[in-house]
């Protein structure tokens, strides 16, 4: 996600995706990765690790404890049973092996997703109650835009196991699917059900806030963002979402101030989201020239799809059509099936006098929308683009670097 500190990759690699150490802009914390791309606290795992490290919060002064924590994590990983993190309830070793093979395919690139589905299917055949295999297959199907089958598998995962952690993961995944299909009411329902399981989950609160914002329900969007702020005061994710809501309300000055406070806390590398959020607020305030440096910084920080899209919108506002087209094209290389980006580029082609390309782009976008929803819709909402991709940790090739943010 653009972080250059090394400790996060060490933690994830050595503890088999059981936990990660993440900087939220104010200090380093241990998080349990309850689902791909989602970081929520887990009392059992984080408590075990914190008990060994000896602190509820590792430290605000990271430099002073980094070496000690590395040693502790190495010790923890060597004596923590492997199955505690990656068997997810299955007692069938062949099913577990097939599931891990599926994960290995997903971790490479999209070309192996079909192979991943084959492995997940084998795991399910060997153990029909292996809920993580259902979820894994649903994620791969989602990324291949096999939406109907993906929805069935997420729903099956909710049916075959009553474990709250698995239910939460499936609900968050299905919410992203509903967002991609522009079914915002169902996305809200799944996120609300996820919050019933984890009332203090900032990730779910901010995702629901983003959906409410897409529905133009600003009161509920602000309410969820404020709840998230009460749980994690002044976190980067919360500040960015508050900035978006304030900007949608027309309170651009407050939105810019909120995002600026987040910008002031970020390290020198990574964390592009506050810059993207502030650029959006500046653009909404008709200050496109001032937004451009933030966009450049977000691109420099490997902001991925969202950074290129935001800079493309700024160039579009400045009527720099060629530069806007170039940025939208870069975004489409990372996410070729986003109809909104195709539409933005098509509009720029039209303004640049390239009418054939404009028509082709609009037709592509319309076809993608119809394939996703079964009918023609305008301005669909994409939970996985407007917010953090819940599957981005499993899908490196399409990472939009918003793992920690809404």
GROMACS .gro file of N, CA and C in nm, residues 276 298-299 303-311 331 385 399-401:
model
   51
  276UNK      N    1  -0.535   1.287  -0.238
  276UNK     CA    2  -0.644   1.268  -0.334
  276UNK      C    3  -0.771   1.334  -0.282
  298UNK      N    4   0.006   1.256  -0.508
  298UNK     CA    5  -0.062   1.127  -0.493
  298UNK      C    6  -0.009   1.026  -0.593
  299UNK      N    7   0.016   1.070  -0.716
  299UNK     CA    8   0.075   0.981  -0.817
  299UNK      C    9   0.215   0.940  -0.775
  303UNK      N   10  -0.040   0.626  -0.580
  303UNK     CA   11  -0.182   0.626  -0.549
  303UNK      C   12  -0.268   0.545  -0.644
  304UNK      N   13  -0.209   0.492  -0.750
  304UNK     CA   14  -0.281   0.400  -0.837
  304UNK      C   15  -0.398   0.462  -0.910
  305UNK      N   16  -0.505   0.383  -0.925
  305UNK     CA   17  -0.621   0.424  -1.004
  305UNK      C   18  -0.675   0.558  -0.958
  306UNK      N   19  -0.699   0.570  -0.828
  306UNK     CA   20  -0.764   0.691  -0.777
  306UNK      C   21  -0.681   0.817  -0.801
  307UNK      N   22  -0.548   0.804  -0.793
  307UNK     CA   23  -0.463   0.921  -0.816
  307UNK      C   24  -0.469   0.964  -0.963
  308UNK      N   25  -0.461   0.868  -1.054
  308UNK     CA   26  -0.469   0.902  -1.196
  308UNK      C   27  -0.605   0.959  -1.232
  309UNK      N   28  -0.711   0.901  -1.177
  309UNK     CA   29  -0.846   0.951  -1.207
  309UNK      C   30  -0.863   1.094  -1.156
  310UNK      N   31  -0.817   1.120  -1.033
  310UNK     CA   32  -0.834   1.254  -0.979
  310UNK      C   33  -0.755   1.357  -1.058
  311UNK      N   34  -0.632   1.320  -1.096
  311UNK     CA   35  -0.554   1.415  -1.176
  311UNK      C   36  -0.615   1.434  -1.314
  331UNK      N   37  -0.517   0.499  -1.568
  331UNK     CA   38  -0.611   0.440  -1.472
  331UNK      C   39  -0.677   0.315  -1.530
  385UNK      N   40  -1.403   0.103  -0.599
  385UNK     CA   41  -1.327   0.214  -0.652
  385UNK      C   42  -1.344   0.339  -0.567
  399UNK      N   43  -0.425  -0.333  -0.740
  399UNK     CA   44  -0.423  -0.258  -0.615
  399UNK      C   45  -0.440  -0.109  -0.643
  400UNK      N   46  -0.530  -0.045  -0.570
  400UNK     CA   47  -0.545   0.100  -0.588
  400UNK      C   48  -0.487   0.176  -0.470
  401UNK      N   49  -0.412   0.106  -0.384
  401UNK     CA   50  -0.338   0.167  -0.274
  401UNK      C   51  -0.428   0.238  -0.175
   0.00000   0.00000   0.00000
